[in-house]
Short mmCIF file of C-alpha atoms and ligand atoms in Angstrom, two decimals:
data_model
loop_
_atom_site.label_atom_id
_atom_site.label_comp_id
_atom_site.label_asym_id
_atom_site.label_seq_id
_atom_site.Cartn_x
_atom_site.Cartn_y
_atom_site.Cartn_z
CA MET A 1 -24.99 6.97 -47.26
CA THR A 2 -28.45 5.81 -48.31
CA PRO A 3 -31.44 6.27 -46.01
CA THR A 4 -31.86 2.48 -45.96
CA ARG A 5 -28.28 2.00 -44.74
CA ILE A 6 -28.76 4.66 -42.05
CA ALA A 7 -31.96 2.96 -40.91
CA VAL A 8 -30.13 -0.39 -40.67
CA GLN A 9 -27.34 1.20 -38.67
CA ASP A 10 -29.84 2.87 -36.37
CA ARG A 11 -31.64 -0.40 -35.83
CA GLU A 12 -28.34 -2.14 -35.05
CA ALA A 13 -27.29 0.61 -32.65
CA ALA A 14 -30.68 0.40 -30.97
CA LYS A 15 -30.34 -3.37 -30.66
CA ARG A 16 -26.84 -2.99 -29.21
CA ASP A 17 -28.13 -0.39 -26.80
CA THR A 18 -31.06 -2.59 -25.73
CA SER A 19 -28.79 -5.55 -25.16
CA LEU A 20 -26.33 -3.40 -23.14
CA ARG A 21 -29.19 -2.14 -21.00
CA GLY A 22 -30.55 -5.67 -20.75
CA SER A 23 -27.24 -7.08 -19.54
CA ALA A 24 -26.86 -4.27 -16.98
CA ALA A 25 -30.36 -5.01 -15.67
CA GLU A 26 -29.65 -8.74 -15.60
CA ARG A 27 -26.39 -8.26 -13.72
CA TYR A 28 -28.08 -5.90 -11.26
CA THR A 29 -30.92 -8.34 -10.57
CA LYS A 30 -28.59 -11.29 -10.14
CA VAL A 31 -26.44 -9.45 -7.59
CA ARG A 32 -29.46 -8.25 -5.62
CA ARG A 33 -31.07 -11.72 -5.49
CA THR A 34 -27.77 -13.23 -4.35
CA SER A 35 -27.62 -10.85 -1.37
CA GLU A 36 -31.11 -11.93 -0.39
CA ALA A 37 -30.23 -15.61 -0.78
CA LEU A 38 -27.29 -15.12 1.57
CA ALA A 39 -29.69 -13.70 4.16
CA ARG A 40 -32.11 -16.63 3.95
CA PRO A 41 -30.40 -18.87 6.55
CA LEU A 42 -30.69 -16.16 9.22
CA ALA A 43 -33.24 -16.15 12.00
CA PRO A 44 -35.02 -12.81 12.54
CA ASP A 45 -33.05 -12.28 15.77
CA ASP A 46 -29.74 -12.54 13.89
CA TYR A 47 -30.31 -9.51 11.64
CA GLY A 48 -29.55 -6.76 14.13
CA LEU A 49 -26.45 -8.15 15.85
CA GLN A 50 -23.30 -6.00 16.00
CA ALA A 51 -20.80 -7.71 18.29
CA MET A 52 -18.02 -5.12 17.78
CA PRO A 53 -17.81 -1.69 16.10
CA GLU A 54 -16.00 -3.04 13.02
CA VAL A 55 -18.79 -5.43 12.02
CA SER A 56 -22.19 -4.34 10.78
CA PRO A 57 -25.58 -5.93 11.32
CA ALA A 58 -26.87 -8.09 8.47
CA LYS A 59 -29.86 -5.76 8.20
CA TRP A 60 -27.58 -2.74 7.76
CA HIS A 61 -25.65 -4.36 4.89
CA LEU A 62 -28.91 -5.08 3.04
CA ALA A 63 -30.06 -1.48 3.47
CA HIS A 64 -26.71 0.25 2.85
CA THR A 65 -26.21 -1.44 -0.55
CA SER A 66 -29.67 -0.14 -1.53
CA TRP A 67 -28.75 3.34 -0.29
CA PHE A 68 -25.72 3.26 -2.62
CA PHE A 69 -27.92 2.75 -5.70
CA GLU A 70 -30.45 5.29 -4.43
CA THR A 71 -27.82 7.96 -3.76
CA PHE A 72 -25.52 7.59 -6.74
CA LEU A 73 -28.02 6.54 -9.44
CA LEU A 74 -31.67 7.06 -8.65
CA LYS A 75 -31.59 10.52 -7.10
CA PRO A 76 -29.33 12.08 -9.75
CA PHE A 77 -30.65 10.26 -12.83
CA LEU A 78 -34.25 8.99 -12.46
CA PRO A 79 -36.64 11.89 -13.04
CA GLY A 80 -39.30 12.11 -10.34
CA TYR A 81 -37.65 9.51 -8.09
CA ARG A 82 -39.06 9.60 -4.57
CA GLU A 83 -36.73 8.35 -1.87
CA PHE A 84 -38.11 5.53 0.26
CA HIS A 85 -37.58 7.31 3.57
CA PRO A 86 -36.13 10.78 4.25
CA GLN A 87 -33.92 9.55 7.12
CA PHE A 88 -32.45 6.48 5.44
CA GLY A 89 -29.77 8.64 3.85
CA HIS A 90 -28.49 9.30 7.37
CA LEU A 91 -28.90 5.75 8.70
CA PHE A 92 -27.38 3.87 5.79
CA ASN A 93 -24.63 6.17 4.53
CA SER A 94 -21.42 4.40 5.55
CA TYR A 95 -18.69 7.01 5.26
CA TYR A 96 -19.46 9.37 2.35
CA ASN A 97 -19.15 12.74 4.05
CA GLN A 98 -19.81 14.67 0.85
CA VAL A 99 -23.41 13.41 0.66
CA GLY A 100 -24.46 13.86 4.28
CA SER A 101 -23.60 12.87 7.82
CA PRO A 102 -23.40 9.11 8.38
CA PHE A 103 -24.97 7.54 11.48
CA PRO A 104 -22.13 6.42 13.83
CA ARG A 105 -20.79 3.05 12.75
CA PRO A 106 -20.37 1.57 16.27
CA GLN A 107 -24.08 2.14 16.93
CA ARG A 108 -25.57 0.43 13.91
CA GLY A 109 -26.61 -2.46 16.12
CA LEU A 110 -28.87 -0.14 18.11
CA LEU A 111 -31.19 0.43 15.14
CA SER A 112 -34.12 -1.87 15.84
CA ARG A 113 -36.04 0.21 13.29
CA PRO A 114 -36.43 -0.01 10.39
CA THR A 115 -37.50 -3.61 10.84
CA ILE A 116 -36.22 -6.36 8.57
CA GLU A 117 -39.53 -6.26 6.69
CA GLU A 118 -39.11 -2.53 6.05
CA VAL A 119 -35.54 -3.07 4.84
CA PHE A 120 -36.76 -5.67 2.34
CA ARG A 121 -39.47 -3.23 1.21
CA TYR A 122 -36.73 -0.61 0.80
CA ARG A 123 -34.80 -3.05 -1.37
CA ALA A 124 -37.87 -3.75 -3.50
CA HIS A 125 -38.53 0.00 -3.89
CA VAL A 126 -34.96 0.58 -5.08
CA ASP A 127 -35.10 -2.45 -7.38
CA GLY A 128 -38.27 -1.21 -9.07
CA ALA A 129 -36.76 2.22 -9.62
CA MET A 130 -33.45 0.79 -10.87
CA THR A 131 -35.33 -1.33 -13.42
CA ALA A 132 -37.07 1.82 -14.62
CA LEU A 133 -33.78 3.71 -14.77
CA LEU A 134 -31.93 1.01 -16.69
CA THR A 135 -34.69 0.74 -19.27
CA THR A 136 -35.56 4.42 -19.71
CA ALA A 137 -32.32 6.34 -19.12
CA GLU A 138 -31.52 8.91 -21.73
CA ASP A 139 -28.61 8.11 -24.00
CA GLU A 140 -26.57 11.11 -22.93
CA HIS A 141 -26.51 9.82 -19.33
CA TRP A 142 -26.12 6.15 -20.16
CA PRO A 143 -22.29 5.87 -19.97
CA VAL A 144 -22.29 7.26 -16.40
CA ILE A 145 -25.32 5.21 -15.39
CA ALA A 146 -23.78 2.03 -16.79
CA ALA A 147 -20.47 2.67 -15.02
CA ARG A 148 -22.13 3.49 -11.70
CA THR A 149 -24.44 0.48 -11.93
CA GLU A 150 -21.40 -1.73 -12.45
CA LEU A 151 -19.68 -0.07 -9.48
CA GLY A 152 -22.83 -0.52 -7.39
CA CYS A 153 -22.93 -4.23 -8.25
CA HIS A 154 -19.28 -4.70 -7.27
CA HIS A 155 -19.95 -2.68 -4.13
CA GLU A 156 -22.82 -4.99 -3.25
CA GLU A 157 -20.60 -8.02 -3.87
CA GLN A 158 -18.05 -6.56 -1.45
CA HIS A 159 -20.84 -6.29 1.07
CA GLN A 160 -21.94 -9.86 0.38
CA GLU A 161 -18.50 -10.91 1.57
CA LEU A 162 -18.68 -8.59 4.58
CA PHE A 163 -22.17 -9.92 5.30
CA LEU A 164 -20.64 -13.38 5.78
CA THR A 165 -17.54 -12.29 7.71
CA ASP A 166 -19.67 -10.11 9.98
CA ILE A 167 -22.40 -12.67 10.67
CA LYS A 168 -19.64 -15.15 11.49
CA TYR A 169 -18.26 -12.80 14.13
CA ASN A 170 -21.72 -11.96 15.43
CA LEU A 171 -22.75 -15.61 15.80
CA ALA A 172 -19.39 -16.75 17.19
CA ILE A 173 -19.84 -14.53 20.27
CA ASN A 174 -22.71 -16.78 21.35
CA PRO A 175 -21.54 -19.69 23.56
CA LEU A 176 -24.11 -21.88 21.79
CA LYS A 177 -21.93 -21.47 18.67
CA PRO A 178 -24.87 -21.46 16.26
CA ALA A 179 -24.02 -22.30 12.65
CA TYR A 180 -24.89 -19.83 9.91
CA ARG A 181 -25.70 -22.92 7.85
CA ASP A 182 -25.90 -26.51 9.09
CA ASP A 183 -25.61 -27.93 5.61
CA LEU A 184 -22.14 -26.70 4.60
CA PRO A 185 -20.07 -29.51 3.08
CA PRO A 186 -16.96 -30.40 5.08
CA ALA A 187 -13.71 -30.27 3.13
CA SER A 188 -11.69 -33.43 2.67
CA ALA A 189 -9.21 -34.01 5.48
CA GLY A 190 -6.30 -33.40 3.10
CA ALA A 191 -3.00 -35.21 3.00
CA GLY A 192 -0.40 -32.58 3.76
CA VAL A 193 1.19 -31.11 0.65
CA PRO A 194 4.88 -30.34 1.24
CA LEU A 195 5.82 -26.67 1.00
CA ALA A 196 8.08 -25.85 -1.95
CA TRP A 197 9.89 -22.58 -2.64
CA LEU A 198 9.18 -21.15 -6.07
CA ALA A 199 12.18 -19.13 -7.21
CA GLN A 200 11.22 -15.82 -8.86
CA PRO A 201 13.68 -13.76 -10.89
CA GLY A 202 14.32 -10.12 -10.17
CA GLY A 203 13.83 -7.37 -12.70
CA GLU A 204 11.20 -4.99 -13.91
CA GLN A 205 7.61 -6.07 -13.66
CA SER A 206 4.34 -4.31 -14.47
CA ILE A 207 1.62 -4.45 -11.83
CA GLY A 208 -1.82 -2.90 -11.54
CA HIS A 209 -4.99 -3.31 -13.55
CA ASP A 210 -4.44 -3.48 -17.30
CA GLY A 211 -7.73 -1.80 -18.19
CA SER A 212 -9.64 -4.86 -19.41
CA GLY A 213 -12.90 -5.30 -17.54
CA PHE A 214 -13.91 -3.76 -14.23
CA ALA A 215 -11.45 -2.70 -11.53
CA PHE A 216 -11.62 -0.40 -8.53
CA ASP A 217 -9.68 2.83 -8.84
CA ASN A 218 -7.07 1.74 -6.26
CA GLU A 219 -5.83 -0.99 -8.67
CA GLY A 220 -4.29 1.54 -11.03
CA PRO A 221 -2.51 3.09 -12.72
CA ARG A 222 -0.61 0.10 -14.02
CA HIS A 223 3.07 0.80 -13.49
CA ARG A 224 6.50 -0.76 -13.38
CA VAL A 225 8.20 -1.98 -10.24
CA LEU A 226 11.63 -3.42 -9.64
CA LEU A 227 11.70 -6.84 -7.97
CA THR A 228 14.78 -8.41 -6.44
CA PRO A 229 15.25 -12.18 -6.81
CA HIS A 230 13.09 -13.98 -4.26
CA ALA A 231 11.09 -17.12 -3.62
CA VAL A 232 7.41 -17.55 -2.81
CA ALA A 233 5.88 -20.47 -0.94
CA SER A 234 3.96 -22.92 -3.11
CA ARG A 235 0.97 -22.95 -0.74
CA LEU A 236 -0.50 -21.20 2.31
CA VAL A 237 0.71 -21.78 5.87
CA THR A 238 -1.38 -24.54 7.46
CA ASN A 239 -3.01 -24.86 10.88
CA GLY A 240 -0.51 -27.63 11.68
CA GLU A 241 2.43 -25.35 10.96
CA TYR A 242 0.88 -22.52 12.92
CA LEU A 243 0.32 -24.90 15.86
CA GLU A 244 4.06 -25.58 15.85
CA PHE A 245 4.66 -21.84 16.18
CA MET A 246 2.20 -21.71 19.09
CA GLN A 247 3.79 -24.74 20.76
CA ALA A 248 7.24 -23.17 20.33
CA GLY A 249 5.98 -20.27 22.47
CA GLY A 250 5.39 -17.99 19.49
CA TYR A 251 2.90 -15.83 21.38
CA ARG A 252 5.28 -15.47 24.36
CA ARG A 253 8.52 -14.64 22.52
CA PRO A 254 8.87 -10.94 21.72
CA GLU A 255 11.81 -11.52 19.40
CA PHE A 256 9.43 -12.49 16.60
CA TRP A 257 7.05 -9.57 16.91
CA LEU A 258 6.79 -6.05 15.58
CA SER A 259 6.51 -3.61 18.48
CA ASP A 260 2.89 -2.70 17.73
CA GLY A 261 2.14 -6.38 17.23
CA TRP A 262 3.60 -7.35 20.59
CA HIS A 263 1.46 -4.70 22.28
CA ALA A 264 -1.61 -5.96 20.45
CA ALA A 265 -0.93 -9.63 21.18
CA THR A 266 -0.19 -9.14 24.88
CA GLY A 267 -2.78 -6.43 25.47
CA ARG A 268 -5.54 -8.45 23.80
CA HIS A 269 -4.31 -11.76 25.28
CA TRP A 270 -3.96 -13.48 21.92
CA GLN A 271 -2.94 -17.13 22.28
CA ALA A 272 -4.24 -18.53 19.00
CA PRO A 273 -6.05 -17.39 15.84
CA LEU A 274 -9.47 -15.83 16.26
CA TYR A 275 -12.26 -18.46 16.60
CA TRP A 276 -9.93 -21.12 18.01
CA GLU A 277 -10.74 -22.60 21.40
CA GLN A 278 -9.37 -25.48 23.39
CA ARG A 279 -11.73 -28.15 24.73
CA ASP A 280 -10.40 -31.19 26.58
CA GLY A 281 -6.90 -30.56 25.30
CA ARG A 282 -8.00 -30.34 21.67
CA TRP A 283 -8.23 -27.27 19.45
CA TRP A 284 -11.57 -26.44 17.86
CA VAL A 285 -12.45 -23.68 15.44
CA TYR A 286 -15.73 -21.87 14.88
CA THR A 287 -16.78 -21.87 11.23
CA LEU A 288 -19.87 -20.72 9.35
CA GLY A 289 -20.90 -24.38 9.67
CA GLY A 290 -20.46 -24.36 13.46
CA LEU A 291 -17.67 -25.61 15.71
CA ARG A 292 -15.27 -28.11 14.10
CA PRO A 293 -11.98 -29.74 15.18
CA VAL A 294 -8.97 -27.85 13.80
CA ASN A 295 -7.75 -29.62 10.66
CA GLU A 296 -3.95 -29.41 10.56
CA HIS A 297 -3.90 -29.40 6.75
CA GLU A 298 -6.24 -26.44 6.25
CA PRO A 299 -4.74 -22.97 5.81
CA VAL A 300 -4.49 -21.00 9.03
CA CYS A 301 -7.12 -18.29 9.00
CA HIS A 302 -8.30 -15.28 11.00
CA ILE A 303 -4.85 -14.03 11.96
CA SER A 304 -3.78 -10.41 12.07
CA LEU A 305 -0.91 -8.97 10.03
CA TYR A 306 1.09 -9.00 13.28
CA GLU A 307 0.57 -12.73 13.78
CA ALA A 308 1.31 -13.45 10.11
CA ASP A 309 4.51 -11.43 10.39
CA ALA A 310 5.58 -13.05 13.69
CA TYR A 311 4.95 -16.50 12.24
CA ALA A 312 7.03 -15.64 9.16
CA ARG A 313 9.96 -14.45 11.31
CA TRP A 314 9.77 -17.60 13.44
CA ALA A 315 9.80 -19.67 10.25
CA GLY A 316 12.88 -17.81 8.93
CA ALA A 317 10.93 -16.13 6.17
CA ARG A 318 8.97 -12.93 5.55
CA LEU A 319 5.69 -11.76 4.08
CA PRO A 320 5.61 -11.15 0.32
CA THR A 321 5.26 -7.64 -1.02
CA GLU A 322 2.08 -7.01 -2.98
CA ALA A 323 4.15 -6.63 -6.16
CA GLU A 324 5.81 -10.03 -5.61
CA TRP A 325 2.40 -11.57 -5.01
CA GLU A 326 0.82 -10.02 -8.09
CA ALA A 327 3.75 -10.89 -10.34
CA LEU A 328 3.21 -14.57 -9.51
CA ALA A 329 -0.60 -14.50 -9.34
CA SER A 330 -1.01 -12.77 -12.70
CA ARG A 331 0.42 -15.89 -14.36
CA GLN A 332 -2.00 -18.28 -12.60
CA PRO A 333 -5.53 -19.35 -13.56
CA LEU A 334 -8.21 -17.40 -11.74
CA THR A 335 -9.62 -20.41 -9.91
CA GLY A 336 -9.76 -21.50 -6.30
CA ASN A 337 -11.91 -22.12 -3.26
CA LEU A 338 -14.09 -19.03 -3.67
CA ARG A 339 -17.65 -18.54 -2.42
CA GLU A 340 -19.29 -20.50 -5.22
CA ALA A 341 -17.27 -23.61 -4.24
CA GLY A 342 -19.72 -23.78 -1.37
CA TYR A 343 -17.41 -24.54 1.57
CA LEU A 344 -17.35 -21.02 3.04
CA HIS A 345 -14.22 -22.22 4.81
CA PRO A 346 -10.60 -22.67 3.68
CA VAL A 347 -9.69 -26.15 2.50
CA PRO A 348 -6.38 -28.10 2.34
CA ALA A 349 -4.11 -27.49 -0.64
CA ALA A 350 -4.29 -29.85 -3.57
CA SER A 351 -0.97 -30.81 -5.09
CA GLU A 352 -0.77 -28.20 -7.86
CA SER A 353 1.79 -25.48 -7.44
CA PRO A 354 1.49 -22.68 -6.74
CA ALA A 355 -1.66 -23.63 -4.83
CA GLN A 356 -4.35 -21.47 -3.25
CA MET A 357 -3.34 -18.18 -4.92
CA PHE A 358 -7.03 -17.29 -5.27
CA GLY A 359 -9.64 -18.10 -2.67
CA ASP A 360 -9.32 -19.83 0.71
CA VAL A 361 -7.88 -16.87 2.67
CA TRP A 362 -6.87 -13.29 1.95
CA GLU A 363 -3.07 -13.22 2.07
CA TRP A 364 -1.40 -10.52 4.14
CA THR A 365 1.40 -8.71 2.38
CA GLN A 366 4.07 -6.51 3.93
CA SER A 367 2.92 -3.62 1.69
CA ALA A 368 1.29 -0.59 3.22
CA TYR A 369 -1.95 0.37 1.49
CA SER A 370 -0.87 3.47 -0.39
CA PRO A 371 -1.58 5.03 -3.77
CA TYR A 372 0.15 3.72 -6.87
CA PRO A 373 2.24 6.31 -8.74
CA GLY A 374 -0.11 8.66 -10.59
CA TYR A 375 -3.22 7.65 -8.63
CA ARG A 376 -5.82 10.39 -8.26
CA THR A 377 -9.05 10.14 -6.33
CA ALA A 378 -12.11 10.84 -8.45
CA ALA A 379 -13.95 14.10 -7.94
CA GLY A 380 -17.12 14.03 -5.84
CA ALA A 381 -18.40 11.68 -3.18
CA LEU A 382 -17.51 8.51 -5.11
CA GLY A 383 -13.89 9.60 -4.77
CA GLU A 384 -14.29 8.68 -1.10
CA TYR A 385 -14.74 5.00 -2.01
CA ASN A 386 -11.09 3.92 -1.66
CA GLY A 387 -8.60 6.77 -1.70
CA LYS A 388 -9.22 8.24 1.72
CA PHE A 389 -8.31 4.98 3.44
CA MET A 390 -4.73 4.98 2.20
CA ALA A 391 -3.10 5.36 5.61
CA ASN A 392 -2.20 2.89 8.35
CA GLN A 393 -3.61 -0.19 6.64
CA PHE A 394 -1.97 -3.14 4.85
CA VAL A 395 -2.77 -4.81 1.55
CA LEU A 396 -4.20 -8.32 1.36
CA ARG A 397 -4.40 -10.26 -1.89
CA GLY A 398 -6.17 -13.16 -3.54
CA GLY A 399 -9.70 -13.30 -2.09
CA SER A 400 -11.10 -15.85 0.31
CA CYS A 401 -13.60 -18.70 0.45
CA VAL A 402 -16.38 -16.12 0.92
CA THR A 403 -15.33 -13.87 -1.99
CA PRO A 404 -17.63 -14.08 -5.04
CA ALA A 405 -15.74 -15.74 -7.90
CA ASN A 406 -16.24 -12.90 -10.38
CA HIS A 407 -15.13 -10.36 -7.80
CA ILE A 408 -11.45 -11.28 -7.60
CA ARG A 409 -8.50 -10.73 -9.92
CA ALA A 410 -4.72 -10.59 -9.68
CA SER A 411 -4.68 -6.80 -9.34
CA TYR A 412 -7.35 -6.64 -6.58
CA ARG A 413 -6.14 -4.78 -3.48
CA ASN A 414 -8.01 -5.44 -0.26
CA PHE A 415 -6.93 -3.54 2.84
CA PHE A 416 -7.38 -3.84 6.57
CA TYR A 417 -5.72 -2.59 9.72
CA PRO A 418 -2.83 -4.76 10.89
CA VAL A 419 -4.70 -5.66 14.07
CA ASP A 420 -7.83 -6.92 12.26
CA ARG A 421 -8.62 -10.64 12.48
CA TRP A 422 -12.27 -11.09 11.59
CA GLN A 423 -11.70 -11.27 7.85
CA LEU A 424 -10.64 -14.65 6.49
CA SER A 425 -6.99 -13.64 6.50
CA GLY A 426 -3.98 -15.95 6.38
CA VAL A 427 -0.39 -16.07 5.22
CA ARG A 428 1.83 -17.25 2.38
CA LEU A 429 5.55 -16.99 3.06
CA ALA A 430 8.24 -15.43 0.91
CA ARG A 431 11.98 -15.07 1.29
CA ASP A 432 14.89 -13.36 -0.37
CA ALA A 433 16.87 -15.42 -2.85
FE1 LIG B 1 -20.26 0.18 1.33
#
């Protein structure tokens, strides 16, 4: 090979390298600015609220996502990096026991310091160092840095969603029912799309991430499953349908409930989905846009797995398995009422079928959150990201109206405890053929 040719190749490789680094930096910056834009509607007094142990203060989310980049990228890879504060590793570590002892989750709301201003300075400090890292990293470390930066961006997008679900819970506790944003567009009233049953054949099906593009480790390995013939509902269960269940005494009839669910429903005095309240004989629902009348055509939202399951039994159906859900969803366009649609609230189904597979509400499945065949947790602290939670939780699919659009895919496995209701969780029915 001639020296000229080598020089050309080197120049091309350098260009490719620069553009890769440039796109990583661009993606990083975009994600970080989006988090800050989501915080803009908050009043200073909103930032520290933690109305229950499961939700985190807005301020904590903004700091924790910075801690992730600091811990897994800046400290190991940026020579001479000075951490912003020696105690922040303790305050803003969520659950990574291999890199220190996390501050107790239920007490995050007690941290009046650092102030919001300090947290934003922390973010700026990390951003400056990340820019330096992404432009100056040595080639030998670049593949790991690129992969971890991508993971850190997806991690921050997960927290953008949690930021919204948590601030909703924190604001809803207040009897004044303050809106997160007063300017959210209301959805159209909707016309009531009839529910159809979409027959699905049995047989072998491959599920799990196919390796193209980013995925979390819990989405693989891709593997084959055996499905029996079944049918899946063409759209989500609506508020109107759920009201029928309530009016039929659904919350008072143990025959529809799993044992743990019955204990949860009676012990916690559940009478309706979370955020519903009755005023002058009419049902209202708290949304990120404030209190609104319940729209019977919107998907029911903020129900636990137990309520979803009880509803399904009452309706003579069942919850889909995650494999049934993915088999159908993987053939659908990746569009829906996701965060960028701007509603931040589920909207009535349009007439296409199947409708609402992505966006609107996370769909409970009957599948326990467990490892796929051949799954191995990664070595080191990042192996704690997903794998250690594979007990006692259930899988939800499809994303919600507060999920970033580029954050969802057919293989995405979300997971929560069956009693949890503060995520935007709803239900799509299935039944055996
Ligand atoms: Fe996190």
